[in-house]
């Protein structure tokens, strides 16, 4: 294979010469030399300007989750959480991305206990002692999407629920530790699955992380379970989410009649944590932290 030289077009698809684009960052980050990186169709790297925009959106997303954390508790309805998120987002000049996304009817996803993801807020759904809930917030600020979710434990949950919530968070951070230039995307699912299985849990397969930018969901799809080597390298400037969904029982999911709410097929508990990340020359930056 021919080595990419200064005057070749950059591998990232920008249409710019390599020397005007990724040459310097490749040298700094120790990109494999003599190997021309070809990214699959639809996988892109962001410009510095885009990354600045995404970071601002990430800060707002984080602040909204902090706000939710300061108010959530027993007796609160998921409809109220929706109102808080909607109003805080709008007040800050942003748009809640879930609202009307492929017909989703609310501004945030709220997923309680056996709900894996995409739970729809509802005024009849009241949080009670022992519940675990995922709140998934996505902001569009100046056209840039940032996506993050956290678990909240209501009152005192049982031992299994507590362990599930903490192991799922550990899975996310073990995966984030693997985000560095030229690591293969397949490694993410490998470290998540290992940690989940070691703790007696399973990894949801039907939903994954995703590239993100000026669109909600971009390539690549990010697997949270082990699919082996993907052949897609992490490249500085890539922005994507990692959002493992871990079940206390079996991994299978099923969709409820509303066509959104995904639940565990066996009725076991499910937890999820999500961040949006940017690959940097040195490793990664968590833009929603
Ligand atoms: N925030 C979810 C994700 O992490 C997507 C929610 S789509 C919605 O990708 F329509 F349900 F909001
Ligand atoms: Co996401
Ligand atoms: Co999300």
PDB file of C-alpha atoms and ligand atoms in Angstrom:
ATOM      1  CA  UNK A   1       0.000   0.000   0.000  1.00  0.00           C
ATOM      2  CA  UNK A   2       1.274   3.437  -0.897  1.00  0.00           C
ATOM      3  CA  UNK A   3       2.068   5.931   1.818  1.00  0.00           C
ATOM      4  CA  UNK A   4      -0.069   9.040   1.760  1.00  0.00           C
ATOM      5  CA  UNK A   5       2.158  12.022   0.825  1.00  0.00           C
ATOM      6  CA  UNK A   6       1.778  15.731   1.596  1.00  0.00           C
ATOM      7  CA  UNK A   7       0.113  16.649  -1.652  1.00  0.00           C
ATOM      8  CA  UNK A   8      -2.348  13.766  -1.800  1.00  0.00           C
ATOM      9  CA  UNK A   9      -5.962  14.442  -0.947  1.00  0.00           C
ATOM     10  CA  UNK A  10      -6.579  13.847   2.740  1.00  0.00           C
ATOM     11  CA  UNK A  11      -8.017  10.462   3.719  1.00  0.00           C
ATOM     12  CA  UNK A  12     -10.842  12.101   5.674  1.00  0.00           C
ATOM     13  CA  UNK A  13     -12.766  13.071   2.565  1.00  0.00           C
ATOM     14  CA  UNK A  14     -12.495  16.828   3.159  1.00  0.00           C
ATOM     15  CA  UNK A  15     -11.227  17.355  -0.393  1.00  0.00           C
ATOM     16  CA  UNK A  16      -8.239  19.252   1.038  1.00  0.00           C
ATOM     17  CA  UNK A  17      -4.607  18.293   0.555  1.00  0.00           C
ATOM     18  CA  UNK A  18      -3.233  16.033   3.287  1.00  0.00           C
ATOM     19  CA  UNK A  19      -0.684  18.676   4.394  1.00  0.00           C
ATOM     20  CA  UNK A  20      -3.487  21.238   4.852  1.00  0.00           C
ATOM     21  CA  UNK A  21      -5.683  18.823   6.730  1.00  0.00           C
ATOM     22  CA  UNK A  22      -4.799  15.819   8.913  1.00  0.00           C
ATOM     23  CA  UNK A  23      -1.053  15.478   8.218  1.00  0.00           C
ATOM     24  CA  UNK A  24       0.066  17.307  11.319  1.00  0.00           C
ATOM     25  CA  UNK A  25      -2.386  15.600  13.666  1.00  0.00           C
ATOM     26  CA  UNK A  26      -1.492  12.191  12.221  1.00  0.00           C
ATOM     27  CA  UNK A  27       2.191  12.846  12.886  1.00  0.00           C
ATOM     28  CA  UNK A  28       1.502  14.023  16.435  1.00  0.00           C
ATOM     29  CA  UNK A  29      -0.720  11.101  17.291  1.00  0.00           C
ATOM     30  CA  UNK A  30       1.506   8.464  15.742  1.00  0.00           C
ATOM     31  CA  UNK A  31      -0.853   7.301  13.032  1.00  0.00           C
ATOM     32  CA  UNK A  32       0.343   4.117  11.403  1.00  0.00           C
ATOM     33  CA  UNK A  33       2.678   5.332   8.676  1.00  0.00           C
ATOM     34  CA  UNK A  34       2.626   3.928   5.210  1.00  0.00           C
ATOM     35  CA  UNK A  35      -0.988   2.971   5.633  1.00  0.00           C
ATOM     36  CA  UNK A  36      -3.706   4.927   4.003  1.00  0.00           C
ATOM     37  CA  UNK A  37      -6.745   5.108   6.260  1.00  0.00           C
ATOM     38  CA  UNK A  38      -9.991   4.707   4.431  1.00  0.00           C
ATOM     39  CA  UNK A  39     -13.092   5.500   6.424  1.00  0.00           C
ATOM     40  CA  UNK A  40     -16.348   3.760   5.524  1.00  0.00           C
ATOM     41  CA  UNK A  41     -19.021   5.760   3.747  1.00  0.00           C
ATOM     42  CA  UNK A  42     -20.838   8.134   6.094  1.00  0.00           C
ATOM     43  CA  UNK A  43     -18.128   8.133   8.789  1.00  0.00           C
ATOM     44  CA  UNK A  44     -16.745  11.661   9.068  1.00  0.00           C
ATOM     45  CA  UNK A  45     -14.375  13.786  11.099  1.00  0.00           C
ATOM     46  CA  UNK A  46     -15.392  17.204  12.350  1.00  0.00           C
ATOM     47  CA  UNK A  47     -13.640  20.511  11.750  1.00  0.00           C
ATOM     48  CA  UNK A  48     -12.326  22.591  14.657  1.00  0.00           C
ATOM     49  CA  UNK A  49     -15.273  24.973  14.205  1.00  0.00           C
ATOM     50  CA  UNK A  50     -17.766  22.112  14.375  1.00  0.00           C
ATOM     51  CA  UNK A  51     -16.090  20.701  17.483  1.00  0.00           C
ATOM     52  CA  UNK A  52     -16.401  24.098  19.214  1.00  0.00           C
ATOM     53  CA  UNK A  53     -20.126  24.106  18.422  1.00  0.00           C
ATOM     54  CA  UNK A  54     -20.563  20.526  19.621  1.00  0.00           C
ATOM     55  CA  UNK A  55     -18.781  21.349  22.895  1.00  0.00           C
ATOM     56  CA  UNK A  56     -21.177  24.209  23.651  1.00  0.00           C
ATOM     57  CA  UNK A  57     -24.100  21.885  23.028  1.00  0.00           C
ATOM     58  CA  UNK A  58     -22.420  19.292  25.281  1.00  0.00           C
ATOM     59  CA  UNK A  59     -22.122  21.757  28.154  1.00  0.00           C
ATOM     60  CA  UNK A  60     -25.821  22.602  27.945  1.00  0.00           C
ATOM     61  CA  UNK A  61     -26.733  18.898  27.845  1.00  0.00           C
ATOM     62  CA  UNK A  62     -24.626  18.252  30.953  1.00  0.00           C
ATOM     63  CA  UNK A  63     -26.180  21.225  32.761  1.00  0.00           C
ATOM     64  CA  UNK A  64     -29.679  19.935  32.001  1.00  0.00           C
ATOM     65  CA  UNK A  65     -28.819  16.522  33.475  1.00  0.00           C
ATOM     66  CA  UNK A  66     -27.402  18.270  36.569  1.00  0.00           C
ATOM     67  CA  UNK A  67     -30.656  20.238  36.862  1.00  0.00           C
ATOM     68  CA  UNK A  68     -32.700  17.022  36.582  1.00  0.00           C
ATOM     69  CA  UNK A  69     -30.524  15.428  39.269  1.00  0.00           C
ATOM     70  CA  UNK A  70     -31.169  18.297  41.671  1.00  0.00           C
ATOM     71  CA  UNK A  71     -34.972  17.976  41.371  1.00  0.00           C
ATOM     72  CA  UNK A  72     -35.769  14.327  40.703  1.00  0.00           C
ATOM     73  CA  UNK A  73     -37.199  12.153  43.485  1.00  0.00           C
ATOM     74  CA  UNK A  74     -40.113  10.158  44.815  1.00  0.00           C
ATOM     75  CA  UNK A  75     -43.519  11.509  43.687  1.00  0.00           C
ATOM     76  CA  UNK A  76     -42.190  13.274  40.574  1.00  0.00           C
ATOM     77  CA  UNK A  77     -43.885  12.283  37.291  1.00  0.00           C
ATOM     78  CA  UNK A  78     -41.935  11.666  34.107  1.00  0.00           C
ATOM     79  CA  UNK A  79     -44.144  14.354  32.514  1.00  0.00           C
ATOM     80  CA  UNK A  80     -42.668  16.865  34.993  1.00  0.00           C
ATOM     81  CA  UNK A  81     -39.137  15.795  33.999  1.00  0.00           C
ATOM     82  CA  UNK A  82     -40.143  16.393  30.381  1.00  0.00           C
ATOM     83  CA  UNK A  83     -41.342  19.907  31.240  1.00  0.00           C
ATOM     84  CA  UNK A  84     -38.122  20.746  33.123  1.00  0.00           C
ATOM     85  CA  UNK A  85     -35.947  19.536  30.246  1.00  0.00           C
ATOM     86  CA  UNK A  86     -38.066  21.207  27.575  1.00  0.00           C
ATOM     87  CA  UNK A  87     -38.139  24.582  29.317  1.00  0.00           C
ATOM     88  CA  UNK A  88     -34.464  24.609  30.302  1.00  0.00           C
ATOM     89  CA  UNK A  89     -33.458  23.686  26.734  1.00  0.00           C
ATOM     90  CA  UNK A  90     -35.586  26.395  25.110  1.00  0.00           C
ATOM     91  CA  UNK A  91     -34.535  29.017  27.676  1.00  0.00           C
ATOM     92  CA  UNK A  92     -30.934  28.427  26.612  1.00  0.00           C
ATOM     93  CA  UNK A  93     -31.646  28.958  22.924  1.00  0.00           C
ATOM     94  CA  UNK A  94     -31.548  25.266  22.043  1.00  0.00           C
ATOM     95  CA  UNK A  95     -34.018  22.692  20.726  1.00  0.00           C
ATOM     96  CA  UNK A  96     -34.800  19.371  22.449  1.00  0.00           C
ATOM     97  CA  UNK A  97     -33.796  16.884  19.736  1.00  0.00           C
ATOM     98  CA  UNK A  98     -36.191  14.061  20.714  1.00  0.00           C
ATOM     99  CA  UNK A  99     -39.329  16.188  20.168  1.00  0.00           C
ATOM    100  CA  UNK A 100     -40.893  15.050  16.867  1.00  0.00           C
ATOM    101  CA  UNK A 101     -37.785  13.015  15.992  1.00  0.00           C
ATOM    102  CA  UNK A 102     -39.252  10.250  13.795  1.00  0.00           C
ATOM    103  CA  UNK A 103     -42.524  11.023  15.526  1.00  0.00           C
ATOM    104  CA  UNK A 104     -41.272  10.809  19.139  1.00  0.00           C
ATOM    105  CA  UNK A 105     -43.872  12.829  21.086  1.00  0.00           C
ATOM    106  CA  UNK A 106     -41.782  14.317  23.943  1.00  0.00           C
ATOM    107  CA  UNK A 107     -38.605  16.309  24.610  1.00  0.00           C
ATOM    108  CA  UNK A 108     -36.689  13.698  26.619  1.00  0.00           C
ATOM    109  CA  UNK A 109     -36.604   9.917  27.064  1.00  0.00           C
ATOM    110  CA  UNK A 110     -37.375   8.571  30.549  1.00  0.00           C
ATOM    111  CA  UNK A 111     -36.785   4.847  31.034  1.00  0.00           C
ATOM    112  CA  UNK A 112     -37.752   3.263  34.354  1.00  0.00           C
ATOM    113  CA  UNK A 113     -36.720  -0.182  35.735  1.00  0.00           C
ATOM    114  CA  UNK A 114     -37.278  -2.780  32.959  1.00  0.00           C
ATOM    115  CA  UNK A 115     -37.418  -0.096  30.253  1.00  0.00           C
ATOM    116  CA  UNK A 116     -34.177  -0.279  28.275  1.00  0.00           C
ATOM    117  CA  UNK A 117     -34.520   3.011  26.376  1.00  0.00           C
ATOM    118  CA  UNK A 118     -36.882   5.444  24.600  1.00  0.00           C
ATOM    119  CA  UNK A 119     -39.437   5.546  27.425  1.00  0.00           C
ATOM    120  CA  UNK A 120     -42.068   8.239  26.791  1.00  0.00           C
ATOM    121  CA  UNK A 121     -42.767  10.698  29.643  1.00  0.00           C
ATOM    122  CA  UNK A 122     -46.320  10.513  30.962  1.00  0.00           C
ATOM    123  CA  UNK A 123     -48.237  12.302  33.717  1.00  0.00           C
ATOM    124  CA  UNK A 124     -49.549   9.007  35.110  1.00  0.00           C
ATOM    125  CA  UNK A 125     -46.041   7.651  35.595  1.00  0.00           C
ATOM    126  CA  UNK A 126     -44.927   8.620  39.118  1.00  0.00           C
ATOM    127  CA  UNK A 127     -41.496   7.802  40.519  1.00  0.00           C
ATOM    128  CA  UNK A 128     -41.534   5.674  43.642  1.00  0.00           C
ATOM    129  CA  UNK A 129     -39.004   4.546  46.219  1.00  0.00           C
ATOM    130  CA  UNK A 130     -36.655   1.920  44.767  1.00  0.00           C
ATOM    131  CA  UNK A 131     -37.096   2.866  41.095  1.00  0.00           C
ATOM    132  CA  UNK A 132     -34.108   3.314  38.817  1.00  0.00           C
ATOM    133  CA  UNK A 133     -34.582   5.710  35.907  1.00  0.00           C
ATOM    134  CA  UNK A 134     -32.544   6.749  32.898  1.00  0.00           C
ATOM    135  CA  UNK A 135     -33.031  10.301  31.657  1.00  0.00           C
ATOM    136  CA  UNK A 136     -31.664  10.790  28.128  1.00  0.00           C
ATOM    137  CA  UNK A 137     -31.187  14.402  27.004  1.00  0.00           C
ATOM    138  CA  UNK A 138     -30.197  15.577  23.536  1.00  0.00           C
ATOM    139  CA  UNK A 139     -29.807  19.277  22.729  1.00  0.00           C
ATOM    140  CA  UNK A 140     -29.503  20.969  19.364  1.00  0.00           C
ATOM    141  CA  UNK A 141     -27.605  24.207  19.908  1.00  0.00           C
ATOM    142  CA  UNK A 142     -26.779  26.291  16.811  1.00  0.00           C
ATOM    143  CA  UNK A 143     -27.388  23.153  14.753  1.00  0.00           C
ATOM    144  CA  UNK A 144     -25.049  20.919  16.798  1.00  0.00           C
ATOM    145  CA  UNK A 145     -26.355  17.822  18.602  1.00  0.00           C
ATOM    146  CA  UNK A 146     -25.046  16.564  21.954  1.00  0.00           C
ATOM    147  CA  UNK A 147     -26.482  13.437  23.559  1.00  0.00           C
ATOM    148  CA  UNK A 148     -26.041  12.142  27.125  1.00  0.00           C
ATOM    149  CA  UNK A 149     -27.954  10.157  29.702  1.00  0.00           C
ATOM    150  CA  UNK A 150     -27.610   9.253  33.354  1.00  0.00           C
ATOM    151  CA  UNK A 151     -29.244   6.939  35.848  1.00  0.00           C
ATOM    152  CA  UNK A 152     -30.963   8.253  38.960  1.00  0.00           C
ATOM    153  CA  UNK A 153     -31.842   6.029  41.911  1.00  0.00           C
ATOM    154  CA  UNK A 154     -35.078   7.021  43.657  1.00  0.00           C
ATOM    155  CA  UNK A 155     -34.794   6.587  47.416  1.00  0.00           C
ATOM    156  CA  UNK A 156     -33.249   3.242  48.224  1.00  0.00           C
ATOM    157  CA  UNK A 157     -33.091   0.598  45.501  1.00  0.00           C
ATOM    158  CA  UNK A 158     -32.297  -3.063  46.127  1.00  0.00           C
ATOM    159  CA  UNK A 159     -28.753  -4.465  45.908  1.00  0.00           C
ATOM    160  CA  UNK A 160     -29.118  -5.776  42.334  1.00  0.00           C
ATOM    161  CA  UNK A 161     -30.461  -2.452  41.053  1.00  0.00           C
ATOM    162  CA  UNK A 162     -27.673  -0.518  42.754  1.00  0.00           C
ATOM    163  CA  UNK A 163     -25.030  -2.855  41.365  1.00  0.00           C
ATOM    164  CA  UNK A 164     -26.544  -2.711  37.863  1.00  0.00           C
ATOM    165  CA  UNK A 165     -26.443   1.083  37.870  1.00  0.00           C
ATOM    166  CA  UNK A 166     -22.812   1.241  39.010  1.00  0.00           C
ATOM    167  CA  UNK A 167     -21.546  -1.583  36.763  1.00  0.00           C
ATOM    168  CA  UNK A 168     -23.207   0.069  33.734  1.00  0.00           C
ATOM    169  CA  UNK A 169     -21.438   3.331  34.523  1.00  0.00           C
ATOM    170  CA  UNK A 170     -18.146   1.429  34.863  1.00  0.00           C
ATOM    171  CA  UNK A 171     -18.827  -0.149  31.447  1.00  0.00           C
ATOM    172  CA  UNK A 172     -19.186   3.320  29.913  1.00  0.00           C
ATOM    173  CA  UNK A 173     -15.929   4.574  31.447  1.00  0.00           C
ATOM    174  CA  UNK A 174     -13.976   1.408  30.563  1.00  0.00           C
ATOM    175  CA  UNK A 175     -15.075   1.990  26.964  1.00  0.00           C
ATOM    176  CA  UNK A 176     -14.153   5.685  27.128  1.00  0.00           C
ATOM    177  CA  UNK A 177     -10.647   4.633  28.269  1.00  0.00           C
ATOM    178  CA  UNK A 178     -10.340   2.875  24.907  1.00  0.00           C
ATOM    179  CA  UNK A 179     -11.096   5.994  22.882  1.00  0.00           C
ATOM    180  CA  UNK A 180      -7.757   7.074  21.421  1.00  0.00           C
ATOM    181  CA  UNK A 181      -6.387   7.554  17.934  1.00  0.00           C
ATOM    182  CA  UNK A 182      -6.306   4.464  15.748  1.00  0.00           C
ATOM    183  CA  UNK A 183      -7.924   2.106  18.209  1.00  0.00           C
ATOM    184  CA  UNK A 184     -10.514  -0.045  16.410  1.00  0.00           C
ATOM    185  CA  UNK A 185     -14.212   0.610  17.121  1.00  0.00           C
ATOM    186  CA  UNK A 186     -14.644  -3.083  17.903  1.00  0.00           C
ATOM    187  CA  UNK A 187     -12.716  -2.665  21.171  1.00  0.00           C
ATOM    188  CA  UNK A 188     -15.579  -0.670  22.711  1.00  0.00           C
ATOM    189  CA  UNK A 189     -17.953  -3.625  22.706  1.00  0.00           C
ATOM    190  CA  UNK A 190     -15.233  -5.986  23.876  1.00  0.00           C
ATOM    191  CA  UNK A 191     -14.476  -4.117  27.115  1.00  0.00           C
ATOM    192  CA  UNK A 192     -18.152  -3.428  27.850  1.00  0.00           C
ATOM    193  CA  UNK A 193     -19.249  -7.026  27.341  1.00  0.00           C
ATOM    194  CA  UNK A 194     -16.385  -8.402  29.425  1.00  0.00           C
ATOM    195  CA  UNK A 195     -17.214  -6.199  32.400  1.00  0.00           C
ATOM    196  CA  UNK A 196     -20.965  -6.813  32.161  1.00  0.00           C
ATOM    197  CA  UNK A 197     -20.598 -10.606  31.937  1.00  0.00           C
ATOM    198  CA  UNK A 198     -18.060 -10.703  34.779  1.00  0.00           C
ATOM    199  CA  UNK A 199     -20.730  -9.117  36.951  1.00  0.00           C
ATOM    200  CA  UNK A 200     -23.468 -11.524  35.900  1.00  0.00           C
ATOM    201  CA  UNK A 201     -25.244  -9.060  33.597  1.00  0.00           C
ATOM    202  CA  UNK A 202     -25.897  -8.951  29.836  1.00  0.00           C
ATOM    203  CA  UNK A 203     -25.475  -6.361  27.073  1.00  0.00           C
ATOM    204  CA  UNK A 204     -28.400  -5.163  24.938  1.00  0.00           C
ATOM    205  CA  UNK A 205     -27.700  -5.785  21.243  1.00  0.00           C
ATOM    206  CA  UNK A 206     -30.628  -4.144  19.504  1.00  0.00           C
ATOM    207  CA  UNK A 207     -29.501  -0.551  20.209  1.00  0.00           C
ATOM    208  CA  UNK A 208     -26.062   1.037  20.013  1.00  0.00           C
ATOM    209  CA  UNK A 209     -24.113   4.250  20.111  1.00  0.00           C
ATOM    210  CA  UNK A 210     -23.676   6.433  17.056  1.00  0.00           C
ATOM    211  CA  UNK A 211     -21.755   9.152  15.323  1.00  0.00           C
ATOM    212  CA  UNK A 212     -23.263  12.588  16.004  1.00  0.00           C
ATOM    213  CA  UNK A 213     -22.802  16.116  14.719  1.00  0.00           C
ATOM    214  CA  UNK A 214     -25.203  18.210  12.702  1.00  0.00           C
ATOM    215  CA  UNK A 215     -27.432  15.123  12.704  1.00  0.00           C
ATOM    216  CA  UNK A 216     -28.743  13.101  15.665  1.00  0.00           C
ATOM    217  CA  UNK A 217     -27.578   9.714  14.418  1.00  0.00           C
ATOM    218  CA  UNK A 218     -24.630   9.342  12.047  1.00  0.00           C
ATOM    219  CA  UNK A 219     -22.257   6.552  11.116  1.00  0.00           C
ATOM    220  CA  UNK A 220     -20.639   4.603  12.596  1.00  0.00           C
ATOM    221  CA  UNK A 221     -23.004   2.452  14.615  1.00  0.00           C
ATOM    222  CA  UNK A 222     -21.191   1.738  17.906  1.00  0.00           C
ATOM    223  CA  UNK A 223     -21.670  -1.826  19.195  1.00  0.00           C
ATOM    224  CA  UNK A 224     -21.689  -2.336  22.952  1.00  0.00           C
ATOM    225  CA  UNK A 225     -21.148  -6.096  22.669  1.00  0.00           C
ATOM    226  CA  UNK A 226     -18.255  -7.990  21.141  1.00  0.00           C
ATOM    227  CA  UNK A 227     -18.483  -8.149  17.355  1.00  0.00           C
ATOM    228  CA  UNK A 228     -14.725  -8.624  16.857  1.00  0.00           C
ATOM    229  CA  UNK A 229     -12.537  -6.307  14.792  1.00  0.00           C
ATOM    230  CA  UNK A 230     -14.548  -3.645  12.939  1.00  0.00           C
ATOM    231  CA  UNK A 231     -11.820  -2.254  10.704  1.00  0.00           C
ATOM    232  CA  UNK A 232     -12.929   1.280  11.573  1.00  0.00           C
ATOM    233  CA  UNK A 233     -10.206   3.283  13.324  1.00  0.00           C
ATOM    234  CA  UNK A 234     -10.891   6.109  15.760  1.00  0.00           C
ATOM    235  CA  UNK A 235      -9.519   9.228  14.143  1.00  0.00           C
ATOM    236  CA  UNK A 236      -8.930  12.641  15.775  1.00  0.00           C
ATOM    237  CA  UNK A 237     -11.972  14.800  15.117  1.00  0.00           C
ATOM    238  CA  UNK A 238     -14.501  11.960  15.160  1.00  0.00           C
ATOM    239  CA  UNK A 239     -17.457  12.606  17.460  1.00  0.00           C
ATOM    240  CA  UNK A 240     -19.708   9.778  18.626  1.00  0.00           C
ATOM    241  CA  UNK A 241     -21.642   8.436  21.589  1.00  0.00           C
ATOM    242  CA  UNK A 242     -21.101   5.414  23.796  1.00  0.00           C
ATOM    243  CA  UNK A 243     -24.271   4.437  25.641  1.00  0.00           C
ATOM    244  CA  UNK A 244     -24.249   0.882  26.976  1.00  0.00           C
ATOM    245  CA  UNK A 245     -27.582  -0.612  28.005  1.00  0.00           C
ATOM    246  CA  UNK A 246     -27.011  -3.446  30.471  1.00  0.00           C
ATOM    247  CA  UNK A 247     -29.676  -5.882  31.722  1.00  0.00           C
ATOM    248  CA  UNK A 248     -29.735  -7.731  35.036  1.00  0.00           C
ATOM    249  CA  UNK A 249     -31.203 -10.751  33.204  1.00  0.00           C
ATOM    250  CA  UNK A 250     -31.074 -11.736  29.553  1.00  0.00           C
ATOM    251  CA  UNK A 251     -30.064  -9.342  26.775  1.00  0.00           C
ATOM    252  CA  UNK A 252     -33.161  -9.649  24.560  1.00  0.00           C
ATOM    253  CA  UNK A 253     -35.402  -6.624  24.153  1.00  0.00           C
ATOM    254  CA  UNK A 254     -38.952  -6.161  22.975  1.00  0.00           C
ATOM    255  CA  UNK A 255     -40.835  -3.147  21.731  1.00  0.00           C
ATOM    256  CA  UNK A 256     -44.104  -2.036  23.326  1.00  0.00           C
ATOM    257  CA  UNK A 257     -47.237  -1.159  21.340  1.00  0.00           C
ATOM    258  CA  UNK A 258     -46.337   2.560  21.296  1.00  0.00           C
ATOM    259  CA  UNK A 259     -43.506   1.548  18.932  1.00  0.00           C
ATOM    260  CA  UNK A 260     -40.924   3.418  21.033  1.00  0.00           C
ATOM    261  CA  UNK A 261     -40.587   1.939  24.499  1.00  0.00           C
ATOM    262  CA  UNK A 262     -38.008  -0.874  24.519  1.00  0.00           C
ATOM    263  CA  UNK A 263     -38.210  -3.214  27.510  1.00  0.00           C
ATOM    264  CA  UNK A 264     -36.305  -6.293  28.612  1.00  0.00           C
ATOM    265  CA  UNK A 265     -38.004  -9.396  27.191  1.00  0.00           C
ATOM    266  CA  UNK A 266     -37.682 -11.216  30.543  1.00  0.00           C
ATOM    267  CA  UNK A 267     -38.832  -8.302  32.712  1.00  0.00           C
ATOM    268  CA  UNK A 268     -35.408  -7.871  34.340  1.00  0.00           C
ATOM    269  CA  UNK A 269     -33.943  -4.450  35.153  1.00  0.00           C
ATOM    270  CA  UNK A 270     -31.998  -2.379  32.630  1.00  0.00           C
ATOM    271  CA  UNK A 271     -29.590   0.538  33.093  1.00  0.00           C
ATOM    272  CA  UNK A 272     -27.857   2.931  30.691  1.00  0.00           C
ATOM    273  CA  UNK A 273     -25.276   5.710  30.824  1.00  0.00           C
ATOM    274  CA  UNK A 274     -24.324   7.809  27.786  1.00  0.00           C
ATOM    275  CA  UNK A 275     -21.732  10.402  26.829  1.00  0.00           C
ATOM    276  CA  UNK A 276     -20.825  12.163  23.590  1.00  0.00           C
ATOM    277  CA  UNK A 277     -17.054  12.018  22.935  1.00  0.00           C
ATOM    278  CA  UNK A 278     -14.557  13.578  20.596  1.00  0.00           C
ATOM    279  CA  UNK A 279     -11.383  11.743  19.580  1.00  0.00           C
ATOM    280  CA  UNK A 280      -8.372  14.005  20.151  1.00  0.00           C
ATOM    281  CA  UNK A 281      -4.683  13.643  19.280  1.00  0.00           C
ATOM    282  CA  UNK A 282      -3.962  12.496  22.827  1.00  0.00           C
ATOM    283  CA  UNK A 283      -7.017  10.353  23.482  1.00  0.00           C
ATOM    284  CA  UNK A 284     -10.476  11.738  23.886  1.00  0.00           C
ATOM    285  CA  UNK A 285     -12.538  14.516  25.342  1.00  0.00           C
ATOM    286  CA  UNK A 286     -15.932  13.846  26.898  1.00  0.00           C
ATOM    287  CA  UNK A 287     -17.961  16.749  25.610  1.00  0.00           C
ATOM    288  CA  UNK A 288     -21.017  16.081  27.797  1.00  0.00           C
ATOM    289  CA  UNK A 289     -19.105  15.822  31.099  1.00  0.00           C
TER     290      UNK A 289
HETATM  291  N1  LIG B   1     -31.093   9.842  22.851  1.00  0.00           N
HETATM  292  C1  LIG B   1     -31.269   8.579  22.181  1.00  0.00           C
HETATM  293  C2  LIG B   1     -29.886   8.118  21.803  1.00  0.00           C
HETATM  294  O1  LIG B   1     -29.077   8.053  22.653  1.00  0.00           O
HETATM  295  C3  LIG B   1     -32.168   8.651  21.010  1.00  0.00           C
HETATM  296  C4  LIG B   1     -33.553   9.015  21.353  1.00  0.00           C
HETATM  297  S1  LIG B   1     -34.497   9.051  19.935  1.00  0.00           S
HETATM  298  C5  LIG B   1     -35.990   9.576  20.516  1.00  0.00           C
HETATM  299  O2  LIG B   1     -29.527   7.861  20.691  1.00  0.00           O
HETATM  300  F1  LIG B   1     -36.681   9.858  19.492  1.00  0.00           F
HETATM  301  F2  LIG B   1     -36.497   8.608  21.261  1.00  0.00           F
HETATM  302  F3  LIG B   1     -35.789  10.648  21.264  1.00  0.00           F
HETATM  303 CO1  LIG B   2     -27.276   8.468  21.682  1.00  0.00          CO
HETATM  304 CO1  LIG B   3     -29.232   9.582  24.102  1.00  0.00          CO
END
